[in-house]
PDB file of C-alpha atoms and ligand atoms in Angstrom:
ATOM      1  CA  MET A 202      -0.062   0.313  -0.081  1.00  0.00           C
ATOM      2  CA  ALA A 203       1.305   3.699  -0.660  1.00  0.00           C
ATOM      3  CA  MET A 204       0.058   6.906  -1.092  1.00  0.00           C
ATOM      4  CA  GLN A 205      -0.386   8.552  -4.732  1.00  0.00           C
ATOM      5  CA  ILE A 206      -0.377  12.249  -5.892  1.00  0.00           C
ATOM      6  CA  ASP A 207      -3.146  13.378  -8.277  1.00  0.00           C
ATOM      7  CA  ALA A 208      -0.664  15.188 -11.027  1.00  0.00           C
ATOM      8  CA  SER A 209      -3.904  17.056 -12.329  1.00  0.00           C
ATOM      9  CA  THR A 210      -4.420  18.915  -9.109  1.00  0.00           C
ATOM     10  CA  CYS A 211      -0.851  18.686  -7.585  1.00  0.00           C
ATOM     11  CA  THR A 212       0.548  22.463  -7.652  1.00  0.00           C
ATOM     12  CA  ALA A 213       3.809  21.208  -7.469  1.00  0.00           C
ATOM     13  CA  CYS A 214       4.530  23.671  -4.052  1.00  0.00           C
ATOM     14  CA  GLY A 215       6.940  21.028  -2.740  1.00  0.00           C
ATOM     15  CA  ALA A 216       5.293  21.305   0.784  1.00  0.00           C
ATOM     16  CA  CYS A 217       5.007  17.176   0.846  1.00  0.00           C
ATOM     17  CA  GLU A 218       8.718  16.759  -0.137  1.00  0.00           C
ATOM     18  CA  PHE A 219      10.468  17.246   3.352  1.00  0.00           C
ATOM     19  CA  GLU A 220       7.920  16.313   5.318  1.00  0.00           C
ATOM     20  CA  CYS A 221       8.028  12.593   4.450  1.00  0.00           C
ATOM     21  CA  PRO A 222       9.969  10.664   6.585  1.00  0.00           C
ATOM     22  CA  THR A 223      11.400   8.192   4.200  1.00  0.00           C
ATOM     23  CA  ALA A 224      11.859  10.287   1.327  1.00  0.00           C
ATOM     24  CA  SER A 225       9.830   8.930  -1.057  1.00  0.00           C
ATOM     25  CA  ILE A 226       8.434  12.354  -2.579  1.00  0.00           C
ATOM     26  CA  SER A 227      10.404  13.550  -5.134  1.00  0.00           C
ATOM     27  CA  MET A 228      10.184  15.430  -8.384  1.00  0.00           C
ATOM     28  CA  LYS A 229      10.226  14.016 -11.476  1.00  0.00           C
ATOM     29  CA  GLY A 230      10.330  16.354 -14.197  1.00  0.00           C
ATOM     30  CA  ASP A 231       7.718  19.224 -13.385  1.00  0.00           C
ATOM     31  CA  ILE A 232       5.595  16.937 -11.138  1.00  0.00           C
ATOM     32  CA  TYR A 233       5.991  15.286  -7.903  1.00  0.00           C
ATOM     33  CA  ILE A 234       5.639  11.582  -7.386  1.00  0.00           C
ATOM     34  CA  ILE A 235       5.781   9.158  -4.688  1.00  0.00           C
ATOM     35  CA  LYS A 236       7.559   6.094  -4.597  1.00  0.00           C
ATOM     36  CA  ALA A 237       5.342   3.314  -3.941  1.00  0.00           C
ATOM     37  CA  SER A 238       7.964   0.818  -2.791  1.00  0.00           C
ATOM     38  CA  SER A 239       9.286   2.997   0.071  1.00  0.00           C
ATOM     39  CA  CYS A 240       6.167   4.876   0.738  1.00  0.00           C
ATOM     40  CA  THR A 241       5.174   3.575   4.424  1.00  0.00           C
ATOM     41  CA  GLU A 242       1.851   5.074   4.714  1.00  0.00           C
ATOM     42  CA  CYS A 243       3.389   6.798   7.329  1.00  0.00           C
ATOM     43  CA  ASP A 244       3.386   3.172   9.546  1.00  0.00           C
ATOM     44  CA  GLY A 245      -0.076   3.959  10.670  1.00  0.00           C
ATOM     45  CA  ASP A 246       0.017   7.462  11.619  1.00  0.00           C
ATOM     46  CA  PRO A 247      -1.860   9.858   9.855  1.00  0.00           C
ATOM     47  CA  ALA A 248       0.139  10.742   6.593  1.00  0.00           C
ATOM     48  CA  LYS A 249       2.209  13.368   6.652  1.00  0.00           C
ATOM     49  CA  CYS A 250       2.272  14.419   3.419  1.00  0.00           C
ATOM     50  CA  VAL A 251      -1.603  14.450   3.475  1.00  0.00           C
ATOM     51  CA  ALA A 252      -1.558  16.776   6.231  1.00  0.00           C
ATOM     52  CA  VAL A 253       1.050  18.971   4.501  1.00  0.00           C
ATOM     53  CA  CYS A 254      -0.717  19.454   1.366  1.00  0.00           C
ATOM     54  CA  PRO A 255      -2.710  22.051   0.601  1.00  0.00           C
ATOM     55  CA  VAL A 256      -5.296  20.706  -1.994  1.00  0.00           C
ATOM     56  CA  ASP A 257      -7.881  18.929  -0.689  1.00  0.00           C
ATOM     57  CA  ASP A 258      -7.794  14.928  -1.764  1.00  0.00           C
ATOM     58  CA  CYS A 259      -4.534  15.612  -4.104  1.00  0.00           C
ATOM     59  CA  ILE A 260      -2.712  12.638  -2.519  1.00  0.00           C
ATOM     60  CA  THR A 261      -4.622   9.523  -1.777  1.00  0.00           C
ATOM     61  CA  GLN A 262      -4.057   5.684  -1.052  1.00  0.00           C
ATOM     62  CA  VAL A 263      -3.542   3.623  -3.795  1.00  0.00           C
TER      63      VAL A 263
HETATM   64  S1  SF4 B 288       2.247   8.597   3.728  1.00  0.00           S
HETATM   65 FE1  SF4 B 288       4.003   9.104   4.672  1.00  0.00          FE
HETATM   66  S2  SF4 B 288       5.979   7.867   3.815  1.00  0.00           S
HETATM   67 FE2  SF4 B 288       4.192   7.881   2.127  1.00  0.00          FE
HETATM   68  S3  SF4 B 288       4.697   9.526   0.898  1.00  0.00           S
HETATM   69 FE3  SF4 B 288       3.269  10.029   2.702  1.00  0.00          FE
HETATM   70  S4  SF4 B 288       4.631  11.134   4.190  1.00  0.00           S
HETATM   71 FE4  SF4 B 288       5.954   9.532   2.696  1.00  0.00          FE
HETATM   72  S1  SF4 B 289       1.788  19.475  -1.039  1.00  0.00           S
HETATM   73 FE1  SF4 B 289       0.166  18.576  -2.210  1.00  0.00          FE
HETATM   74  S2  SF4 B 289       0.215  20.057  -3.726  1.00  0.00           S
HETATM   75 FE2  SF4 B 289       2.145  20.561  -2.759  1.00  0.00          FE
HETATM   76  S3  SF4 B 289       3.499  19.025  -4.379  1.00  0.00           S
HETATM   77 FE3  SF4 B 289       3.064  17.894  -2.752  1.00  0.00          FE
HETATM   78  S4  SF4 B 289       1.081  16.823  -3.390  1.00  0.00           S
HETATM   79 FE4  SF4 B 289       1.734  18.759  -4.739  1.00  0.00          FE
END
């Protein structure tokens, strides 16, 4: 399980990148992506990327 960024609503603000404890969020080209293989969904804690993202429903579980 992992989180996924909706590229159509992400504003590329970058806020989520440095909040991720597993460094799973990075910019690829001009969009941010979450590396599914290392995203732990914050180990059951509220997802830090979701908490900091200013866009509703931009980051969702896949
Ligand atoms: S859910 Fe947690 S581990 Fe996964 S991308 Fe977001 S901040 Fe990183
Ligand atoms: S915090 Fe949200 S809007 Fe900003 S780069 Fe991350 S996913 Fe995109």
